[in-house]
Coordinates of C-alpha atoms in Angstrom, one line a residue:
X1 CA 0.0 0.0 0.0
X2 CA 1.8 3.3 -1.3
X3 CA 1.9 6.1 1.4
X4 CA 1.0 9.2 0.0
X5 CA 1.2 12.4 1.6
X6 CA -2.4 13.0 2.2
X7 CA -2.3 10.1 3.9
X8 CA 0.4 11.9 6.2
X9 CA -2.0 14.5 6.7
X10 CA -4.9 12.0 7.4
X11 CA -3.0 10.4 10.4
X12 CA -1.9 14.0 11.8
X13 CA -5.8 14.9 11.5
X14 CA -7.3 11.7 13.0
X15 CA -4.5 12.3 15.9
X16 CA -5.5 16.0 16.6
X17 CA -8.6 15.2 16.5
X18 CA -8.4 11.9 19.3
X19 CA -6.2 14.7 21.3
X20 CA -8.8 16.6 21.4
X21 CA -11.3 13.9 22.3
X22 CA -9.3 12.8 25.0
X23 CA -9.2 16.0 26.8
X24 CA -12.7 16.8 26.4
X25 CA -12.6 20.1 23.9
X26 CA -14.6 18.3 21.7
X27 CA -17.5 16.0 21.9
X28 CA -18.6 12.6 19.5
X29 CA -22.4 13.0 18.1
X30 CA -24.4 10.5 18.9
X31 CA -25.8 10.0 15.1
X32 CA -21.5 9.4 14.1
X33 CA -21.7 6.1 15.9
X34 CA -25.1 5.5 13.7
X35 CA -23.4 5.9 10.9
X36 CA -19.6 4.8 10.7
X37 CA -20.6 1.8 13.1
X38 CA -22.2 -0.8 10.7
X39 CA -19.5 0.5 8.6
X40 CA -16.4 -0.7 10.8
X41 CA -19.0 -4.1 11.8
X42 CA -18.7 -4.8 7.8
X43 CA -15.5 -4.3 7.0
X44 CA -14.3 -6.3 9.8
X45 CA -16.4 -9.1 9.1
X46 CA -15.8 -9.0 5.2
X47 CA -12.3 -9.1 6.0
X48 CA -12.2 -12.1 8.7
X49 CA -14.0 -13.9 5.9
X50 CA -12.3 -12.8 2.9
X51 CA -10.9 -16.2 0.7
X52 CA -7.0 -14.3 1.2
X53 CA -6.7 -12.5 4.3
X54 CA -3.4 -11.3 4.0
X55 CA -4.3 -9.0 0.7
X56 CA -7.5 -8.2 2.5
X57 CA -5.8 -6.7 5.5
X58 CA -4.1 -3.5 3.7
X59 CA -7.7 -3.0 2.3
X60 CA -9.2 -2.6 5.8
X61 CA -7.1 -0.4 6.7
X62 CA -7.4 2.1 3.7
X63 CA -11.4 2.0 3.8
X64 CA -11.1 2.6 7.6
X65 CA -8.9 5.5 6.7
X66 CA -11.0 7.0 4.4
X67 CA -14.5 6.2 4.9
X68 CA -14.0 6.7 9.1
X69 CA -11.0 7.8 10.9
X70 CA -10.6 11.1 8.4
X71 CA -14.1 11.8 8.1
X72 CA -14.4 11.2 11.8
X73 CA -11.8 13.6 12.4
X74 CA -13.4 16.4 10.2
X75 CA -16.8 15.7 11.7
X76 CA -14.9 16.5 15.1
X77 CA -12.6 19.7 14.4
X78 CA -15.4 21.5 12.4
X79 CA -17.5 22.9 15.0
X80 CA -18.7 26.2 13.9
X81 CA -19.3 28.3 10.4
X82 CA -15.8 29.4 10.7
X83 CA -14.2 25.9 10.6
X84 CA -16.7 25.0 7.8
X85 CA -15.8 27.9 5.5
X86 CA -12.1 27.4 6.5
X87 CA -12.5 23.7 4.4
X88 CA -14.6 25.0 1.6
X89 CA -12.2 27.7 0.7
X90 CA -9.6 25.8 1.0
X91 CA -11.6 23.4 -1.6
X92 CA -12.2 26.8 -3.6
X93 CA -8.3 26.9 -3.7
X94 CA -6.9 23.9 -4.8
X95 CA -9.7 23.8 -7.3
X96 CA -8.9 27.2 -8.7
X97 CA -5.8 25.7 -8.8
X98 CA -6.2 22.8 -10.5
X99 CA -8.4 24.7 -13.2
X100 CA -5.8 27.0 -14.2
X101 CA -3.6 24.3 -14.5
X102 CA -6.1 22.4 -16.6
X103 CA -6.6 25.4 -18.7
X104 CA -3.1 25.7 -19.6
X105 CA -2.5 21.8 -20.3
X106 CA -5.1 22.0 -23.0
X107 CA -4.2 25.4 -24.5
X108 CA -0.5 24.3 -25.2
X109 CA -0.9 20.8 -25.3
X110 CA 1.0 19.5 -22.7
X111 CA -1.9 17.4 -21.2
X112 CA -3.3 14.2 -21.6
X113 CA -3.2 12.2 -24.7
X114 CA -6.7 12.2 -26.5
X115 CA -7.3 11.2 -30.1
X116 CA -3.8 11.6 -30.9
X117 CA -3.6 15.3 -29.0
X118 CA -1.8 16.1 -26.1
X119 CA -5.1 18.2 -24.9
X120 CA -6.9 16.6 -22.1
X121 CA -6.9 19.3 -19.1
X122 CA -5.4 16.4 -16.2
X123 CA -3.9 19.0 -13.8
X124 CA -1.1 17.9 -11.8
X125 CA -2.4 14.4 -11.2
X126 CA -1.0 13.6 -14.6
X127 CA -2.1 11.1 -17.4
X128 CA -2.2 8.3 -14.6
X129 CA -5.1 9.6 -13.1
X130 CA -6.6 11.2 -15.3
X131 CA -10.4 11.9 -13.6
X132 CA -8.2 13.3 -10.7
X133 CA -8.3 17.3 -11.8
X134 CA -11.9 16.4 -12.5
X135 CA -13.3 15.9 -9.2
X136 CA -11.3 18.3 -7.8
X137 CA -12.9 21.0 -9.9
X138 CA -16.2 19.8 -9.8
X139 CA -16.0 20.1 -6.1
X140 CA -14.9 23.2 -5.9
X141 CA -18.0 24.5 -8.9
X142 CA -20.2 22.8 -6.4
X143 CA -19.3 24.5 -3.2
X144 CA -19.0 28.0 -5.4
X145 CA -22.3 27.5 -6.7
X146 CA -23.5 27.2 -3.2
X147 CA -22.3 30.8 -2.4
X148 CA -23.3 32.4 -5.5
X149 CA -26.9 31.5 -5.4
X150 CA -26.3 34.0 -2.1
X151 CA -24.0 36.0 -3.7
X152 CA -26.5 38.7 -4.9
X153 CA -27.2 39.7 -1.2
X154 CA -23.7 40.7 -1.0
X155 CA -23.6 43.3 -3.9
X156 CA -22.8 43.2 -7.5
X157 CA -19.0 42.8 -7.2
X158 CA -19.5 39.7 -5.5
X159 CA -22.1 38.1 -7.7
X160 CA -19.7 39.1 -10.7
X161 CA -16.6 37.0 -8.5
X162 CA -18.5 34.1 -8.4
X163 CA -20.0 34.1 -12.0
X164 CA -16.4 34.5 -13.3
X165 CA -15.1 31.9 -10.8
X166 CA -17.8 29.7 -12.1
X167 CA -16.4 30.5 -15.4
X168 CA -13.3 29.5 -15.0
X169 CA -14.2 26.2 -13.3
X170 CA -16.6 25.4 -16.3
X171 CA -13.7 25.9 -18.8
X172 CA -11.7 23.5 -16.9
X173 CA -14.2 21.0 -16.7
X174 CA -14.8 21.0 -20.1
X175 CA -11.3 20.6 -21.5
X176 CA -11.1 17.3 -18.8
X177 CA -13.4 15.8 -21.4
X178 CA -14.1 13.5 -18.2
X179 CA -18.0 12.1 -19.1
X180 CA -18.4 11.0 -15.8
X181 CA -17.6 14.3 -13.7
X182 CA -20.3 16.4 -16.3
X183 CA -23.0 13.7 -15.1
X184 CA -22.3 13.9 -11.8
X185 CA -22.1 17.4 -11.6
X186 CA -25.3 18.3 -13.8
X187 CA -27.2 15.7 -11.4
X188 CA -25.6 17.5 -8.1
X189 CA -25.8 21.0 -9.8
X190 CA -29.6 20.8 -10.7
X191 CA -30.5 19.5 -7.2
X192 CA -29.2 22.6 -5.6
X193 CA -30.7 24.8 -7.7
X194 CA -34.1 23.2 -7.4
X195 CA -33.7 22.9 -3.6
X196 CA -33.0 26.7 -3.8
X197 CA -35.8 28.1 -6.3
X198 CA -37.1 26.3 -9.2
X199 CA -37.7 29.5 -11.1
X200 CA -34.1 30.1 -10.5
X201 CA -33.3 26.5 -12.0
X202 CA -35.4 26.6 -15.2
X203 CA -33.8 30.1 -16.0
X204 CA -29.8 28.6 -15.2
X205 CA -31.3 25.1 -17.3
X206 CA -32.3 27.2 -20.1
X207 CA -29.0 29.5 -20.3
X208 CA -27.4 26.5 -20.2
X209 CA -29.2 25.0 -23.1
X210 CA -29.4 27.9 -25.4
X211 CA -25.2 27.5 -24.6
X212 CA -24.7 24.1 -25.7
X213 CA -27.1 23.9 -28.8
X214 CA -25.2 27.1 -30.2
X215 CA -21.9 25.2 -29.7
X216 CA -23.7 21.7 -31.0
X217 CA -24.8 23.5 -34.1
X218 CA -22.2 25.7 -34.9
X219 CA -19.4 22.8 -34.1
X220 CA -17.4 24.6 -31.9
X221 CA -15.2 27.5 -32.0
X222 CA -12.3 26.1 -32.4
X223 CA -10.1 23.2 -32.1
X224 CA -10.4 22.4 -28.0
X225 CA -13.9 23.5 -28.2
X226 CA -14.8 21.2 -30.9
X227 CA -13.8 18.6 -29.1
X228 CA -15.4 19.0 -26.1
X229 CA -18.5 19.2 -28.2
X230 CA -17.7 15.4 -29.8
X231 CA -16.6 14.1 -26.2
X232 CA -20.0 15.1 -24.9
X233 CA -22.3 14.3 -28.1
X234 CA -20.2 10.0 -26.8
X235 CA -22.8 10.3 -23.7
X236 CA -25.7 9.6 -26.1
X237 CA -24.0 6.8 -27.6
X238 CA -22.5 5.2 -24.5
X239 CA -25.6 2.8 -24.6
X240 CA -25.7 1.7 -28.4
X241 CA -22.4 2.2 -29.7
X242 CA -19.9 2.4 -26.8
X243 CA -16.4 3.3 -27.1
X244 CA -14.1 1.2 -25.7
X245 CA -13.6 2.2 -21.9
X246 CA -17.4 2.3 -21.7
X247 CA -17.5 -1.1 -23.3
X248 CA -15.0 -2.2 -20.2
X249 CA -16.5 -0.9 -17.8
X250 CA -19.7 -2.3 -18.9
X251 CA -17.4 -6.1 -18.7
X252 CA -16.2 -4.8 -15.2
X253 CA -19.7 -4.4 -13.9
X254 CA -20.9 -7.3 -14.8
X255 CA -17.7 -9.5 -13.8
X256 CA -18.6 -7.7 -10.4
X257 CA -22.3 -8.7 -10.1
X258 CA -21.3 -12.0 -11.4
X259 CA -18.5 -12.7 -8.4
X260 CA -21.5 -11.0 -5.5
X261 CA -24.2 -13.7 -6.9
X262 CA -21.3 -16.6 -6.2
X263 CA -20.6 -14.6 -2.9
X264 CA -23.5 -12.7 -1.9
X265 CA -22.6 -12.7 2.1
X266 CA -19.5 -11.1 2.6
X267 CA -17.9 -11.3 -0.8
X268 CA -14.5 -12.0 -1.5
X269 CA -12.6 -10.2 0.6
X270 CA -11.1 -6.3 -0.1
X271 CA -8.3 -6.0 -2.5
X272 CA -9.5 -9.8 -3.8
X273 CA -11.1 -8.0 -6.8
X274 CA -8.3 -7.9 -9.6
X275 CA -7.9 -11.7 -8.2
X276 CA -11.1 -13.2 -9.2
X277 CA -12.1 -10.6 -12.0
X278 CA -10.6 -12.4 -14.9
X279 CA -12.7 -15.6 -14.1
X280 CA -16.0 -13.7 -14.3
X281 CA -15.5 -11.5 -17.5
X282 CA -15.9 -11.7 -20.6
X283 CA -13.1 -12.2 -23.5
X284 CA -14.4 -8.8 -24.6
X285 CA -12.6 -7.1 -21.4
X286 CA -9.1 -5.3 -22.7
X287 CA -6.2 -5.9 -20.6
X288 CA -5.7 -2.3 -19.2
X289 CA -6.4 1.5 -20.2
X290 CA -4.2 3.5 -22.1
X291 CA -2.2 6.6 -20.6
X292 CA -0.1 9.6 -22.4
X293 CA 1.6 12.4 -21.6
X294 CA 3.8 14.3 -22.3
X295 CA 5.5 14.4 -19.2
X296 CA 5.2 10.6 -18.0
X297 CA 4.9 9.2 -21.4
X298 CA 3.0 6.2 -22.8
X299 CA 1.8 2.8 -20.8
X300 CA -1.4 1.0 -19.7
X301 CA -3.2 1.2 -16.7
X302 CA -4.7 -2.1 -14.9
X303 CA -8.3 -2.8 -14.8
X304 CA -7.9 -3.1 -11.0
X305 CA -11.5 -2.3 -9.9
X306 CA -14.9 -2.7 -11.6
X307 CA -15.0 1.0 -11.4
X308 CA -18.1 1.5 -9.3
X309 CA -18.2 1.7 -5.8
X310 CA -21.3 -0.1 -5.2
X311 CA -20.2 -2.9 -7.5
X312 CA -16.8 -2.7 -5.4
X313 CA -18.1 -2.9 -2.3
X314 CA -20.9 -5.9 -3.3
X315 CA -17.7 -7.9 -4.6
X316 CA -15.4 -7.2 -2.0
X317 CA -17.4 -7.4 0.4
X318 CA -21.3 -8.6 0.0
X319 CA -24.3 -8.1 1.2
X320 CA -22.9 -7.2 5.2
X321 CA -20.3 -4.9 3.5
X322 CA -22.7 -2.9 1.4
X323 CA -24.9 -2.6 4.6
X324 CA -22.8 -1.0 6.3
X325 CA -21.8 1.2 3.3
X326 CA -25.7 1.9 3.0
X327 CA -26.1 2.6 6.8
X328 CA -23.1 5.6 6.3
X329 CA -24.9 7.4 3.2
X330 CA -28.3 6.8 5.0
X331 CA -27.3 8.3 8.2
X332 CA -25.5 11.2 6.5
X333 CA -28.5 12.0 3.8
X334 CA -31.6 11.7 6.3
X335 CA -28.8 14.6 9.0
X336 CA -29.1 16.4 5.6
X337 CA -33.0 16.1 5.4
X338 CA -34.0 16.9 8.6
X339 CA -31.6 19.7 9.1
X340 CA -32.2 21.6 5.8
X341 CA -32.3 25.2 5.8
X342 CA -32.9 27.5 2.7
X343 CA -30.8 30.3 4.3
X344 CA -27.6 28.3 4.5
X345 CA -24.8 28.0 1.8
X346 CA -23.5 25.7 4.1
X347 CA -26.1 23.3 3.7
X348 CA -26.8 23.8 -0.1
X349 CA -22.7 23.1 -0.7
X350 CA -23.0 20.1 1.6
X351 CA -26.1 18.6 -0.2
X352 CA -24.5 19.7 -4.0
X353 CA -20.8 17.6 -2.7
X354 CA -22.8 14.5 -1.1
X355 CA -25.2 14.2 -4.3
X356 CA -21.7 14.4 -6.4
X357 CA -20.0 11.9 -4.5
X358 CA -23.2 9.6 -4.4
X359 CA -23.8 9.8 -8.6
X360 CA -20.2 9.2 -9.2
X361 CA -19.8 6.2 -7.5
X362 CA -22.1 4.6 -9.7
X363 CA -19.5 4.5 -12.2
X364 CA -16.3 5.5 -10.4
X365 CA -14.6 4.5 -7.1
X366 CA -12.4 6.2 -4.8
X367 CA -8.7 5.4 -5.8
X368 CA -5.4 7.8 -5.8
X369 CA -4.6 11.4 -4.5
X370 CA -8.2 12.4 -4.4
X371 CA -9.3 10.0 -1.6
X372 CA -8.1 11.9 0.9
X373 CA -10.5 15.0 -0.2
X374 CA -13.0 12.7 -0.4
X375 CA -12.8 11.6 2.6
X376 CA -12.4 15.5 4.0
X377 CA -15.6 16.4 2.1
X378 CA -17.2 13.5 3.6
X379 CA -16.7 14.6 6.8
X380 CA -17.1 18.3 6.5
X381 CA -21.1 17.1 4.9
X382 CA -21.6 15.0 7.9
X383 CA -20.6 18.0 10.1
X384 CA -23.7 19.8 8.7
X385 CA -25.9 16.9 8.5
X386 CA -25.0 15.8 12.6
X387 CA -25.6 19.4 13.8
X388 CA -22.0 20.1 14.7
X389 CA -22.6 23.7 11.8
X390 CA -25.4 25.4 12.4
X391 CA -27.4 28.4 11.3

């Protein structure tokens, strides 16, 4: 299991935060136990009964670190609005970041490799992981669109700020040419703006409409544009004619379902998945993804998860695994519910992240540098949702 630095961090915030616990300063909600409990209760038991313990073992430990102990230990240090908006600008940051970044990648092309173009916006996550820049900036749209629906109250300079930040975020997105993050975003992105005002929503849908059909019909303005405008015409046609990553993860998915119905109690065991995959999927599945950049070159990335994490956790760990999994987002979404207020930005950014995180693990999983903001944003949204932010 490679160390990382967030993972550096992680362990210095779990360990502040257990300080802190320790002495009293701060207190554990009642609804955390709720939620991260069944969660710990499955991935123990998945991994006691996985068919290769000793592979299973590192597993544990990386799904306790990002799915518990981190988010735990945001849940814990974010106590007020103050704490809160410390974490969503730091978001703000390293997405603003990333975008320029992005932005400059595809303009020069010195990004990823896509139809024979160095052009794909990949930030500095690099060819290697390449829906890294992605998520980060479609975090950081999400939590900025939270503050500009608000943004008005604040005067006309501010409401131009966060237009123009949402401007630049948009560009980045686009040239990631990422299908996944656009879904996940729209789906997160329309929820807060009907959750806001749905007059509000059907004027920002239509905007958003008249935008795409004049770059649809017109092709595009120019080279990066126009293909942006091909990636996105592939979602139609990821059903009847899909390329072929959507064909393998289509082979991944159903290898996955295929090893739950032979092990539908507690799975195979964490990290077992690359093991058995080969014996459940098709001839059709290709032996690895394809990477280029300039920087770290050409090679092929292994097919080392069925890219979902629903899928992953129903292979790896069954039906007691994806309870406890279930019990986490249940917990977290019904906090949400019953403490939604349309005066907070706070809550509107923590709904917009959790319904991101939610849509993209139909068809992604957590892997790489961006677990540990996953896991951050995870815990800053159950800090809302348990009562620990409030009005």
């Amino acid at each position: 299991m490679e160390v990382t630095a967030g993972d550096v961090a992680g362990v210095l915030l779990v360990l502040v935060a257990t300080l802190l616990l320790v002495v009293g300063r701060v207190a554990m909600p009642r609804a955390a136990l709720l939620a991260f409990g069944p969660l710990v209760a499955g991935l123990g038991i998945s991994t006691v009964c996985s068919a290769d313990i000793a592979s299973s073992l590192p597993g544990f430990v990386r799904d306790v670190q990002i799915f518990v102990l981190v988010p735990l230990a945001v849940l814990l240090l974010v106590r007020d609005r103050r704490d809160f908006a410390i974490v969503c600008s730091s978001v703000l940051v390293l997405g603003f970041w990333e975008a320029g970044y992005g932005i400059w990648q595809s303009v020069t092309g010195n990004g990823a490799s896509m139809g024979g173009a160095y052009i794909r916006a990949v930030g500095t996550f690099g060819a290697g992981n390449v829906m890294g820049m992605s998520v980060v900036v479609g975090m950081a749209f999400l939590t900025l669109t939270a503050f500009a629906l608000f943004a008005p109250r604040r005067g006309l300079v501010a409401a131009c700020a966060a237009l123009g930040g949402l401007g630049v975020l948009g560009v980045a997105l686009a040239f990631s040419l990422s299908r996944g993050t656009w879904i996940a975003l729209g789906v997160a992105a329309v929820l807060t703006l009907v959750l806001f005002d749905r007059w509000t929503a059907v004027k920002v849908l239509a905007c958003c409409a008249s935008l795409l059909l004049v770059l649809v019909v017109g092709g595009g303005v120019g080279g990066g544009s126009q293909v942006v405008v091909e990636r996105s015409k592939t979602l139609v046609g990821s059903v009847s004619d899909p390329d072929q990553s959507v064909d393998d993860r289509y082979s991944l998915w159903a290898a996955a379902v295929r090893i739950w119905e032979d092990n539908p109690g507690t799975g195979v065991g964490l990290k077992n998945f690359p093991a058995f995959r080969d014996a459940y999927a098709g001839i059709e599945l290709s032996s690895g993804s394809e990477t280029d950049d300039p920087v770290h070159g050409y090679s092929r990335q292994p097919l080392l998860s069925p890219h979902s994490e629903y899928l992953l956790f129903l292979s790896e760990q069954g039906a007691v695994g994806f309870a406890g999994f279930a019990a986490l987002i249940g917990v977290v979404v019904a906090g949400l519910w019953r403490r939604r207020s349309a005066r907070d930005p706070f809550w509107f950014a923590s709904v917009g992240l959790m319904t991101f995180l939610l849509v993209n693990f139909l068809y992604a999983d957590l892997g790489g540098p961006t677990c540990a903001l996953a896991a951050i944003v995870l815990g800053v949204v159950a800090s809302r949702a348990f009562g620990a932010v409030r009005e």
